[in-house]
Structure formats: C-alpha cells, structure tokens
Rosetta silent file (secondary structure, phi, psi, omega in degrees, C-alpha in Angstrom):
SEQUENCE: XXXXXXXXXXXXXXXXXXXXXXXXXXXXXXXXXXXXXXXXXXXXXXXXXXXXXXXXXXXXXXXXXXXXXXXXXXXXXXXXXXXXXXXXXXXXXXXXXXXXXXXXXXXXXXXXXXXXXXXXXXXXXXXXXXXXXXXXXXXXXXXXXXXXXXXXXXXXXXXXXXXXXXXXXXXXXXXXXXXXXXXXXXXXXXXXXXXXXXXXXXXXXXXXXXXXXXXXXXXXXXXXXXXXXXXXXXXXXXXXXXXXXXXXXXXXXXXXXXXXXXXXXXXXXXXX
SCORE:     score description
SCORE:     0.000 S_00000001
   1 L     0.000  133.229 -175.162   63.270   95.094  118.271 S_00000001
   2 L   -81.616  157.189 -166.735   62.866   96.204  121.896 S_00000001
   3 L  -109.763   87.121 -161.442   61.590   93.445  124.331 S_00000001
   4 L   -65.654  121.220 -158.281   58.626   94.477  125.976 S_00000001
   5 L   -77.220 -164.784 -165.122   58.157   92.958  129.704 S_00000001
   6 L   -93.895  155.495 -172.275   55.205   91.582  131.073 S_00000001
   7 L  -112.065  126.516 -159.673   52.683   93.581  132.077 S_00000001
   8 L   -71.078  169.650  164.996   50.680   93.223  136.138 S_00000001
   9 H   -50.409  -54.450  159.648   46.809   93.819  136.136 S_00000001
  10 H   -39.786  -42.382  173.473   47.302   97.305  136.560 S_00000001
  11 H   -74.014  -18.545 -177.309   49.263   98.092  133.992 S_00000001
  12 H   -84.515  -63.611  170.755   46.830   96.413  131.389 S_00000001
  13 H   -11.278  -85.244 -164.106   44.247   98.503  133.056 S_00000001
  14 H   -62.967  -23.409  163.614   45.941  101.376  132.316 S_00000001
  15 H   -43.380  -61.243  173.983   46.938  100.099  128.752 S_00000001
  16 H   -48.738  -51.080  174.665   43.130   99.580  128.099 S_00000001
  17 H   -76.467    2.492 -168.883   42.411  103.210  128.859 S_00000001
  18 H   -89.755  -42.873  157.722   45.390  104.507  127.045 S_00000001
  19 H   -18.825  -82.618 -164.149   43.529  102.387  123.973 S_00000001
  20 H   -49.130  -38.379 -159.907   40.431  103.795  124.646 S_00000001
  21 H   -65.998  -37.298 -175.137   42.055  107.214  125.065 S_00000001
  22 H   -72.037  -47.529  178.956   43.828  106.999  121.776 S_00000001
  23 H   -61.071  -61.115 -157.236   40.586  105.860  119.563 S_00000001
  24 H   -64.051  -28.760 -169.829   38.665  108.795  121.069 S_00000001
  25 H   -87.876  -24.293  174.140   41.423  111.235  119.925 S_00000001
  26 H   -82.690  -36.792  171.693   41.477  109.806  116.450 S_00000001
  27 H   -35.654  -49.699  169.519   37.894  109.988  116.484 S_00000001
  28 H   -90.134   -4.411  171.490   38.101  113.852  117.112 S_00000001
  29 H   -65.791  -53.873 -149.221   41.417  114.287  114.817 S_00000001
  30 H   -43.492  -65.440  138.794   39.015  112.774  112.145 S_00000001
  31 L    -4.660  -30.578 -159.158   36.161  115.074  113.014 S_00000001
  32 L  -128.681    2.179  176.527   38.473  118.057  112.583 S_00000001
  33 L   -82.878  107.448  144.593   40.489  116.423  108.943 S_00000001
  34 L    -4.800  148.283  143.727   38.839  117.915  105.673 S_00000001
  35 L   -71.283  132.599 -159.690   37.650  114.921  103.864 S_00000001
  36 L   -68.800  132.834  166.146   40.339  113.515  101.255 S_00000001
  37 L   -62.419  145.602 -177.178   39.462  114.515   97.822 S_00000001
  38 H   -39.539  -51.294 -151.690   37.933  112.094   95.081 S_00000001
  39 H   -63.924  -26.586  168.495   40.686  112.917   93.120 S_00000001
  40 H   -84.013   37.810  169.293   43.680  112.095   95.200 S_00000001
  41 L  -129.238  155.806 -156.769   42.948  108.702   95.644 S_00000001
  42 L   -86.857  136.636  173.655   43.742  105.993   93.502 S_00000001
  43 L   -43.536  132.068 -177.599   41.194  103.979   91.309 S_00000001
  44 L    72.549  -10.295  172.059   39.155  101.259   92.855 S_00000001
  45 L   -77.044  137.276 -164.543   40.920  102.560   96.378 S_00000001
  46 L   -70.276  175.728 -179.081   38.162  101.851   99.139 S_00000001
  47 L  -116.154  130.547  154.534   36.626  105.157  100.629 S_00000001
  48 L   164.381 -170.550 -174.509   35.242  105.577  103.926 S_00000001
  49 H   -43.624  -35.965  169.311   35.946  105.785  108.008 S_00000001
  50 H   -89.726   -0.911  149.390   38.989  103.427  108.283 S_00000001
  51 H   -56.310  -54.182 -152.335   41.157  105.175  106.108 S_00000001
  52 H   -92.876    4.840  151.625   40.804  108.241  107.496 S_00000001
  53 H   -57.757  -46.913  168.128   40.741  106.566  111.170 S_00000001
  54 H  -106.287    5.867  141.977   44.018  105.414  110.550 S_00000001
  55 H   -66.824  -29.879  159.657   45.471  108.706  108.697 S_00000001
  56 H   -43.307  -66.302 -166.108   44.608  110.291  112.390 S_00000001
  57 H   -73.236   -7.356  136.750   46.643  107.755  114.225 S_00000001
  58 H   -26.344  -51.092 -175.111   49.547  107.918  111.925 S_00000001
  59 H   -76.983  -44.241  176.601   49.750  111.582  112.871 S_00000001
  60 H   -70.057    0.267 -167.207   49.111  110.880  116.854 S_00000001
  61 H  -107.507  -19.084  170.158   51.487  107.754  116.538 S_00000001
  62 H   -92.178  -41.753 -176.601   54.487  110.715  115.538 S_00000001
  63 H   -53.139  -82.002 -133.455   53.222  113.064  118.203 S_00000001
  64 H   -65.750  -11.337 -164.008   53.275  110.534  120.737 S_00000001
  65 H   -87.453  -41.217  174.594   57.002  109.326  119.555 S_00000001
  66 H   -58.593  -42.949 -158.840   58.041  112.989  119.458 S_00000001
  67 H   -80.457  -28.177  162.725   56.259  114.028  122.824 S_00000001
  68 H   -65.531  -26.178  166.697   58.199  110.234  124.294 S_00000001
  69 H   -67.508  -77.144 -173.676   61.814  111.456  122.676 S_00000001
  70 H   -42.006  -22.203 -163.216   61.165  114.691  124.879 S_00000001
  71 L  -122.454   21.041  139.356   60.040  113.445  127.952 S_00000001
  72 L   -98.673  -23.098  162.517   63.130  110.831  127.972 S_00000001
  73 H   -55.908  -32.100 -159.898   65.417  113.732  127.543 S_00000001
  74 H   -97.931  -18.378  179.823   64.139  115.803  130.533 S_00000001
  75 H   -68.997  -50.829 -159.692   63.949  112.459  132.385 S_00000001
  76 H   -78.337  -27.838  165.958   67.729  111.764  131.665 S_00000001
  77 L   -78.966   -5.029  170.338   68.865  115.549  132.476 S_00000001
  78 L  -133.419   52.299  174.319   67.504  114.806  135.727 S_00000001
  79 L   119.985  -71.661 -157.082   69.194  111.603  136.650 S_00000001
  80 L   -61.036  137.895  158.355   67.321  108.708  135.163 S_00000001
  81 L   -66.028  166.731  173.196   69.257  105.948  133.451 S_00000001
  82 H   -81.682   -8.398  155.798   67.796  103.470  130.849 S_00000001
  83 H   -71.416  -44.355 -170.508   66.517  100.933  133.193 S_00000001
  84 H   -54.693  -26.002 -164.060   64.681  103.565  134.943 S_00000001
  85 H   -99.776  -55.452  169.313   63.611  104.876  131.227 S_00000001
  86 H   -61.625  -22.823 -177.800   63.208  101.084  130.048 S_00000001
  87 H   -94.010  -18.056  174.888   60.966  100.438  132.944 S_00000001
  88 H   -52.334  -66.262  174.992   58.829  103.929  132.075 S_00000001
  89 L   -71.826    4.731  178.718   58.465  102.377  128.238 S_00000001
  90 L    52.750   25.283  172.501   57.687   99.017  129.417 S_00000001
  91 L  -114.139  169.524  163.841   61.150   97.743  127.333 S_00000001
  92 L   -67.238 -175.083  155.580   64.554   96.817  128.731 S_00000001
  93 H   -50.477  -55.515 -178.604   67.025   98.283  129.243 S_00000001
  94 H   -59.344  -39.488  175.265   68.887   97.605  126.035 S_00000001
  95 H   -51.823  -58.864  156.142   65.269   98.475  124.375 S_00000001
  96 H   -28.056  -54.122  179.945   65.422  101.565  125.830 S_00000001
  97 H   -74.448  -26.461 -168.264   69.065  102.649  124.738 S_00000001
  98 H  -113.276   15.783  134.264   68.179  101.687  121.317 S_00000001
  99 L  -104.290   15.378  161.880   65.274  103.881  120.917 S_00000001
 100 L  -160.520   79.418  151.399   66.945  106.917  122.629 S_00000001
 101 L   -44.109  115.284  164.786   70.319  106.723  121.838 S_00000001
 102 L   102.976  -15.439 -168.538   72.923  108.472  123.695 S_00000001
 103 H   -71.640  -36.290 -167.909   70.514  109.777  126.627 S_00000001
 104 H   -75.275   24.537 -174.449   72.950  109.075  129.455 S_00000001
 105 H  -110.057  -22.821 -160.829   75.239  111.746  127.996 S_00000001
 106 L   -86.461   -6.171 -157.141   72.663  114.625  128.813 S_00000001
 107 L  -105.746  -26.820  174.964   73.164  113.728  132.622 S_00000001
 108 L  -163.568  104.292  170.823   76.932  113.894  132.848 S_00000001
 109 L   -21.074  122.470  176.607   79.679  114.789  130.650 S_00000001
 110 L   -67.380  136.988 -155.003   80.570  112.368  128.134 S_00000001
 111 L   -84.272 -170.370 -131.014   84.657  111.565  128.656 S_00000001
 112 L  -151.621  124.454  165.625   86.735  113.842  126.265 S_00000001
 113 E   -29.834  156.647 -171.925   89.784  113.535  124.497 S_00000001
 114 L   -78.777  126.057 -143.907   93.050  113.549  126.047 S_00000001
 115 L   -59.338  171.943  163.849   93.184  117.628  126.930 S_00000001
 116 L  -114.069  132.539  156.887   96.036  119.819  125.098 S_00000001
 117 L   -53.013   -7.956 -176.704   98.050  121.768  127.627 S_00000001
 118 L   -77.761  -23.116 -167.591   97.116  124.559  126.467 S_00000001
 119 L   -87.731   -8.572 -159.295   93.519  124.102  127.157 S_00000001
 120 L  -103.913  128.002  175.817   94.056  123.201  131.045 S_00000001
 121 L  -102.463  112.418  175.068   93.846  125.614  134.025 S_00000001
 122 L   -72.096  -14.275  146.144   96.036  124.745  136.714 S_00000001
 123 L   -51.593  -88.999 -167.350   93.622  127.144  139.023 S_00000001
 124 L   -62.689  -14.012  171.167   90.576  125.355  138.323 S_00000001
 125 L  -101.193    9.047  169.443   92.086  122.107  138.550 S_00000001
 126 L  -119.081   -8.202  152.256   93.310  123.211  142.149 S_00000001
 127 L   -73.752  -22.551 -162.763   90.115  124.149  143.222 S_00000001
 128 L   -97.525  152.685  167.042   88.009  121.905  141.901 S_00000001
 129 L   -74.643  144.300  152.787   87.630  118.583  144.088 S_00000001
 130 L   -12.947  121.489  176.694   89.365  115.371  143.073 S_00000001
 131 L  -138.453  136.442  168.957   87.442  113.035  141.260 S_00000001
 132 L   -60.105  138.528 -165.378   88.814  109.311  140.351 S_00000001
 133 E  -110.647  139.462  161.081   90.221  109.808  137.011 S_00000001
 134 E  -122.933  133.380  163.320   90.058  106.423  134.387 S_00000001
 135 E  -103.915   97.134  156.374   92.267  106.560  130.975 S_00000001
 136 E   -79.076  142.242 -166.583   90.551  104.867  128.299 S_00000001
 137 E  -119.532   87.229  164.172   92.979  103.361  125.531 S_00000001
 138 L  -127.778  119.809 -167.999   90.456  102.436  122.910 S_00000001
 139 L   -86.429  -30.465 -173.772   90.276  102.618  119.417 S_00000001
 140 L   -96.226  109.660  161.492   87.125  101.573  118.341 S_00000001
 141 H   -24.757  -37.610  174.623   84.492  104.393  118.801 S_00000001
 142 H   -79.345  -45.072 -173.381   81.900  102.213  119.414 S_00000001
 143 H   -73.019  -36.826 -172.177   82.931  100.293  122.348 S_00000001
 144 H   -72.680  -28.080  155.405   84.799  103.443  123.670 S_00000001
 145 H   -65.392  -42.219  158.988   80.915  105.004  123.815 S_00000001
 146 H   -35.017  -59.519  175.450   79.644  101.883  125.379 S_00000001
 147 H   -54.145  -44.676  170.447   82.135  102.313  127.971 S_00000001
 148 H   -65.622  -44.671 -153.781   81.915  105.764  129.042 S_00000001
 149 H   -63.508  -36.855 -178.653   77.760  105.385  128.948 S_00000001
 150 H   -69.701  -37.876  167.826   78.516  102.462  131.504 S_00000001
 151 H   -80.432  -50.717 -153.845   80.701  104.689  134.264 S_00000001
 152 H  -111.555   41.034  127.110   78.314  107.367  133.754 S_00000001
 153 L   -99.599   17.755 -169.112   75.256  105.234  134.395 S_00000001
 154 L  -111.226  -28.574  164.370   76.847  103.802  136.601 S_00000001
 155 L   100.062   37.838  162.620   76.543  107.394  138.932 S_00000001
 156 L   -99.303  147.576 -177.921   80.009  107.859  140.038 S_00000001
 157 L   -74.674   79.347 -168.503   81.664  110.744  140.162 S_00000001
 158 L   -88.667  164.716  160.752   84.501  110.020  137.465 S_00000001
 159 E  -136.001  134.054  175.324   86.552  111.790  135.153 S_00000001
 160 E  -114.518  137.333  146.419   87.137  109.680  131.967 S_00000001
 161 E  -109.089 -174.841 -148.489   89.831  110.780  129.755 S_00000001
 162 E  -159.833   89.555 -175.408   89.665  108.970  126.560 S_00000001
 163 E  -102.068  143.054 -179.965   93.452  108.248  124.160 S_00000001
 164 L   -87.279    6.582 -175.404   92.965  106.161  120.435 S_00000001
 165 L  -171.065  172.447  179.054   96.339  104.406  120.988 S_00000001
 166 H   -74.844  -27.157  167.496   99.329  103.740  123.032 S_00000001
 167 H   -63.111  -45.700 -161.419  101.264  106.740  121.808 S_00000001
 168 H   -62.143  -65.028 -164.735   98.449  109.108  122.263 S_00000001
 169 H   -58.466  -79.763  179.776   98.226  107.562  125.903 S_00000001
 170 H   -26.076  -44.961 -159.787  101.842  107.309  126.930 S_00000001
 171 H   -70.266  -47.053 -163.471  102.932  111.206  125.649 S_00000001
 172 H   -61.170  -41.114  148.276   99.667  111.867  127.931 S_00000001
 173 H   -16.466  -84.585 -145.653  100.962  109.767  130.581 S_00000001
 174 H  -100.896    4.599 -177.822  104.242  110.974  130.980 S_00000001
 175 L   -92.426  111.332 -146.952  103.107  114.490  130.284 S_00000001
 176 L   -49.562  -20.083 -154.110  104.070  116.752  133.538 S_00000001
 177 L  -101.273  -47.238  164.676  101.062  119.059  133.230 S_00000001
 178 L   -63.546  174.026  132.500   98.454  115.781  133.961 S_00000001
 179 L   -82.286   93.647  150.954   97.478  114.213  136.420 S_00000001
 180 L    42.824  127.896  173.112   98.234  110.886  137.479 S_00000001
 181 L   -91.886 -162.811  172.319   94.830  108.232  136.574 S_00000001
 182 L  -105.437   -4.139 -163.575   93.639  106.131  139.501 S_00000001
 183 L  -152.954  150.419  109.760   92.678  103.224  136.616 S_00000001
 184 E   -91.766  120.736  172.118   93.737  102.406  132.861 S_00000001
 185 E  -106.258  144.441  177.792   91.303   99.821  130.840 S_00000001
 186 E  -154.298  149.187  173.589   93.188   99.360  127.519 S_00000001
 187 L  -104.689  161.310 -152.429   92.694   97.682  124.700 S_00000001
 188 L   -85.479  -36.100  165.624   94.616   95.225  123.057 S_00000001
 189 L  -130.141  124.841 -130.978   94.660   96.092  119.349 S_00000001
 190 L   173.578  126.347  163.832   95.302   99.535  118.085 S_00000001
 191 L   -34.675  168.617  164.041   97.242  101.154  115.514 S_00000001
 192 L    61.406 -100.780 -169.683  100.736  102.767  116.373 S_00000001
 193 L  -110.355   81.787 -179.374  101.154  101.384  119.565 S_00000001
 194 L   -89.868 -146.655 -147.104   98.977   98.639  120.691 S_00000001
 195 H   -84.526   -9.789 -174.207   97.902   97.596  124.241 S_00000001
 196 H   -74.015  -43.133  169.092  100.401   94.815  124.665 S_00000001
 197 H   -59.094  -60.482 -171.097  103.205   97.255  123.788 S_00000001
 198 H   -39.678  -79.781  157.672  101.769   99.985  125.650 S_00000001
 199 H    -8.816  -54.121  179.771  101.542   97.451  129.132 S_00000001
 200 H   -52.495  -63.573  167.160  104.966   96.382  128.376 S_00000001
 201 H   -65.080  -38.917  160.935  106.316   99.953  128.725 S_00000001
 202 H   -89.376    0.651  158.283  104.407  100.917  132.129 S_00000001
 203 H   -39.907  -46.112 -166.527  105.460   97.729  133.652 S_00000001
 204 L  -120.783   51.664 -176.362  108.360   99.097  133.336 S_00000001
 205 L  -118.314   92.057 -172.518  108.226  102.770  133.697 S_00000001
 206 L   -44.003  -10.036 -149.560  109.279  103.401  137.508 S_00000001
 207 L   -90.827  -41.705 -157.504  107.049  106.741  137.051 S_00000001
 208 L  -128.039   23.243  177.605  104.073  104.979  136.266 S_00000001
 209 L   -62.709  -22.472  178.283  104.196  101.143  136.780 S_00000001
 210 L   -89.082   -1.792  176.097  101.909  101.406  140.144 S_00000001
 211 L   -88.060  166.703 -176.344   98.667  102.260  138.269 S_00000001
 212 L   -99.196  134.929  176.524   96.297   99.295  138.179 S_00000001
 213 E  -145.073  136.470 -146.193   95.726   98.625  135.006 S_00000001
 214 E  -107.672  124.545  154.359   92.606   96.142  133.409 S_00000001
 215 E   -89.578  123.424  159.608   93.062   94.857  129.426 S_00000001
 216 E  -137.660  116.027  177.877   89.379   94.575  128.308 S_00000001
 217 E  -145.168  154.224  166.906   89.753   93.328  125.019 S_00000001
 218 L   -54.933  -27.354 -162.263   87.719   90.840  122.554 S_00000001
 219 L   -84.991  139.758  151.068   90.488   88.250  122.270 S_00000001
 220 L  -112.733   45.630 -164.509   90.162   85.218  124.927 S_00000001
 221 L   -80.940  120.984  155.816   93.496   83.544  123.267 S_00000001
 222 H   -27.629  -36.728  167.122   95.359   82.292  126.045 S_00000001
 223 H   -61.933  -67.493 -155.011   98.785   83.251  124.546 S_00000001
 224 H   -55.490  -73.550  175.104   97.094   86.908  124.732 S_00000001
 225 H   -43.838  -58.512 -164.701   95.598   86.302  128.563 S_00000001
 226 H   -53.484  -94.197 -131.280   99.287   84.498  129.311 S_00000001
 227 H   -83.961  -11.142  174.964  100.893   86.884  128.290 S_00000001
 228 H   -70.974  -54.808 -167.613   99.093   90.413  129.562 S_00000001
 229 H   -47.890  -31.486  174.943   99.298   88.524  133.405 S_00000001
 230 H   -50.523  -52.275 -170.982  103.227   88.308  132.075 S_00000001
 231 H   -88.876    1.968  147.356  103.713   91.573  131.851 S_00000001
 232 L   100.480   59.307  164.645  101.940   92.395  135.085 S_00000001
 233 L   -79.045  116.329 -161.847   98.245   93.172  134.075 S_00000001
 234 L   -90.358  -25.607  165.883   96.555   93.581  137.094 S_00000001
 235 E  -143.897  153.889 -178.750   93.298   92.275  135.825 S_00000001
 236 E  -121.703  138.059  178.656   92.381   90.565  132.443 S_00000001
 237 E  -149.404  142.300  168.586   88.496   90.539  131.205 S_00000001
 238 E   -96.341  111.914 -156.657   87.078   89.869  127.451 S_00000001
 239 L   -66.847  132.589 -166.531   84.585   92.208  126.499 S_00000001
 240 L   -78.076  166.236  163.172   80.929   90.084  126.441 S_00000001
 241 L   -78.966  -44.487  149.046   78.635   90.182  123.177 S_00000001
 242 L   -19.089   94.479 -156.987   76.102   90.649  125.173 S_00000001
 243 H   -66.408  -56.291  169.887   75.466   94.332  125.426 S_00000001
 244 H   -32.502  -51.683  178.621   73.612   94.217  128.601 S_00000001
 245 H   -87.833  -14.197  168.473   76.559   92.034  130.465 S_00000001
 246 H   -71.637  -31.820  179.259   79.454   94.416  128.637 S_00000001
 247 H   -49.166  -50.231 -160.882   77.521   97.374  130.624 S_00000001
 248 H   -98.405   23.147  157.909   77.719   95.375  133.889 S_00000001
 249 H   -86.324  -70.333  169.003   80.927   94.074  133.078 S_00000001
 250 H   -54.305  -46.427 -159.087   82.602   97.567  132.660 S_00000001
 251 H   -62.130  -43.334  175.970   80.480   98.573  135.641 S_00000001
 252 H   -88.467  -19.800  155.202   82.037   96.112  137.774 S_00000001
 253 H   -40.476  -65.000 -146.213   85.814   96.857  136.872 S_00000001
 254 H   -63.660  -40.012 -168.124   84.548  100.406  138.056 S_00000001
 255 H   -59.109  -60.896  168.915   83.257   99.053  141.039 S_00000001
 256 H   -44.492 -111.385 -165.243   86.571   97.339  141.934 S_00000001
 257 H   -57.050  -24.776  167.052   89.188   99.463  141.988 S_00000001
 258 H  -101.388   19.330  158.116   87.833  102.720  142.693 S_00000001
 259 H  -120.073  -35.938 -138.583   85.203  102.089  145.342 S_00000001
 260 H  -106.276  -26.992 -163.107   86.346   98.609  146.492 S_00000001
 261 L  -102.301  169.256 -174.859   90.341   98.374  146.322 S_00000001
 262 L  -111.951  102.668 -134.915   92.518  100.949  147.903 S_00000001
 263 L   -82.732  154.373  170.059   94.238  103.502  145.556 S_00000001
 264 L   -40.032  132.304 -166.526   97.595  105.036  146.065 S_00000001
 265 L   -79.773  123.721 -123.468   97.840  107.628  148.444 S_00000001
 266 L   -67.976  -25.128  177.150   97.641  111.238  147.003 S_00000001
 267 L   -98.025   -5.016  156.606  101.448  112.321  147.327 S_00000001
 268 L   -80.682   -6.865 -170.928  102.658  109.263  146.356 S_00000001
 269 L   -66.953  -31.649 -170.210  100.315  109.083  142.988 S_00000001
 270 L  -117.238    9.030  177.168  102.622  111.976  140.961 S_00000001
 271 L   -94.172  138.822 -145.429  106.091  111.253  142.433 S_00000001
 272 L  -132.219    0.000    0.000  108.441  110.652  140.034 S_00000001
C-alpha cells in the first residue's frame, strides 16, 4: 500500500474541491445512466440514489486511474522521476514506482544486453560522444531492473551494459571489438561463473585488472567481505532490503567513481 504524506492547508483545500468536484460529476454521470432494470437486480437488493451514485464513481474512479497512468507517462518522457511523480500523487517515492511500474525507462534507455559484434557500428560509436560505460554482472532480473532504474534516475549520462554471469562478462570483456567499462558492480552468486571467480580472474588479467570494480551482493558473511577485499575488490557493499536505501545505495556507488574519483585516462583505458 502506497504511503500517502501529509497534507499543508492548501492541499486539503484543494482536496475538498476535488471532493466536491467529483460528487458533482457523479451527480451528472447519474443524471445521464438509464435507470437499472427491476429485473437485473437481485431479490430484496435495496433500490434507489446510492447505488447508482456509487455505479457513477466506479466508472470515474477507472477514468481517473486511466487519465493518472497517462499523465505519469508523459510526465516521465519528459524528465520526471518518481519522487517528482510521488510528490504529484501525494505518495512516496516507492508508492509511486509501485503504481507505475517501470516509468523511468520511458525517459532513457533501459541498459541492454551485452551487444553481439555483429550488431555494433564502429562509425557510430566514433562519432557518438563518450559516455561512462558500467558492466552489470547480475543474474537476478529483478535487482538487475532495480539497478539500472537507479543510474537512470539518477540523470547521468551512462551507458549500462548488462552480462547474467561471469562467462557472459569476461568473453565481453576481453572481446577486442568493446570498449573498455569505466565501472563493474558484480554480483556474487551466479551460475557458470560466479562473481568471486570472475574478480579472481581480473585481478589478475594485466588487460583488465585496473577497472574499479564494486561487489554489491546480499551476503554480509565476513569470509565473503574478507575475501572479495583479498582479491582486490575495490569497494564491497550489501545490497539493503530497503528498496528506497538500495536506490540510494546504487546511486551513490554511481556517484563515486564516475563523478567523484578519477578514471583512467582515455589511451590508457584499452591498452593491452
């Protein structure tokens, strides 16, 4: 259930006329409804003005949800995020995401599978400007949606690419035809290759051992923490329950290394 804030004197003002506004409009759906036949109504069911008072506002209670779907889409194609959308609907944020699922996708491309070479223009990627690139290594779909919706509410210009395991990552990695990311967040457990393996091998890859690379994972076991700083994890963080602090969690990874710390210089990022 979304958690509706509090509302100032103004806004109950305008709540009281939206009331008012709403009764008057059922008043005239009502006015303009056929009266329900004898026969469809059930024996002993009462008859009269509050029935068909609240068969109007059924129907103006879907209009208004439909005409409130639409006018958070066209909000969210032109920038706004769900607080700005949670403060519109008088919910949170999280209230907000979980009646319009998915809106912060219409605003920026959603990151993408790791590309096929075949698919890649070596033109258009030498034209187009440079955007910090992050390679997520996540398996589970859900948190790998969480994540992207958090960099791209977050309004930087990123490119997320997005691998379900450490094989998937590495052949992308090491494939001559990418580019180099400025970030990997990887997760810890994953089929094939998980992230402990994965870590293990760009520690110690001369080609690619210099990206900064964050485990955000569920586990806080210490052997697990111990042992990613072992293997030269440049940061370690355990994804909250909280949805609200995993946004601003991921958000602040993002923050770090590609606005705050200072990334590899461009001809040294792909030499090999």
């Amino acid at each position: 259930m979304a958690v509706e804030t509090r509302m100032s004197a103004e806004q109950e003002e305008l709540a009281e006329r939206a009331r008012q506004a709403v009764a008057e409009a059922a008043r005239q759906l009502v006015l303009l409804t056929p009266a329900q036949d004898a026969d469809e109504e059930g024996p002993g069911e009462p008859r009269g003005d509050a029935l068909a008072s609240l068969r109007a506002l059924a129907y103006l209670g879907r209009a208004v949800e439909e005409c409130a779907a639409a006018a958070a889409r066209t909000a969210a194609r032109e920038g706004a995020g769900y607080p700005q959308l949670g403060r519109a609907w008088g919910v949170s944020r999280q209230g907000a995401r979980k009646r319009w699922p998915g809106l912060v996708f219409l605003t920026r491309p959603a990151s993408r599978p790791l590309p096929h070479h075949k698919t890649r223009s070596s033109l258009m990627n030498g034209l187009a400007p440079r955007t910090y690139t992050v390679l997520l290594v996540e398996d589970d779909m859900a948190d790998a949606m969480l994540i992207e919706e958090a960099l791209t509410e977050h309004g930087m210009a990123r490119g997320i690419e997005r691998a379900d395991d450490g094989v998937a990552a590495l052949e992308y990695l090491r494939d001559p035809r990418t580019e180099r990311p400025d970030l990997i967040v990887l997760d810890l457990n994953m089929p094939r290759m998980n992230g402990r393996e994965l870590l293990n091998v760009l520690k110690n890859d001369s080609d690619l051992s210099s990206i900064p690379i964050v485990v955000l994972t569920t586990s806080a076991a210490p052997d697990d923490v111990e042992d990613a700083y072992r293997q030269h994890a440049n940061a370690y963080v355990t994804k909250p329950v909280n949805l609200d602090d995993f946004m601003e969690t991921v958000q602040s990874i993002d923050s770090f290394f590609l606005d705050t710390a200072t990334t590899l210089p461009p001809h040294l990022r792909n030499d090999g």
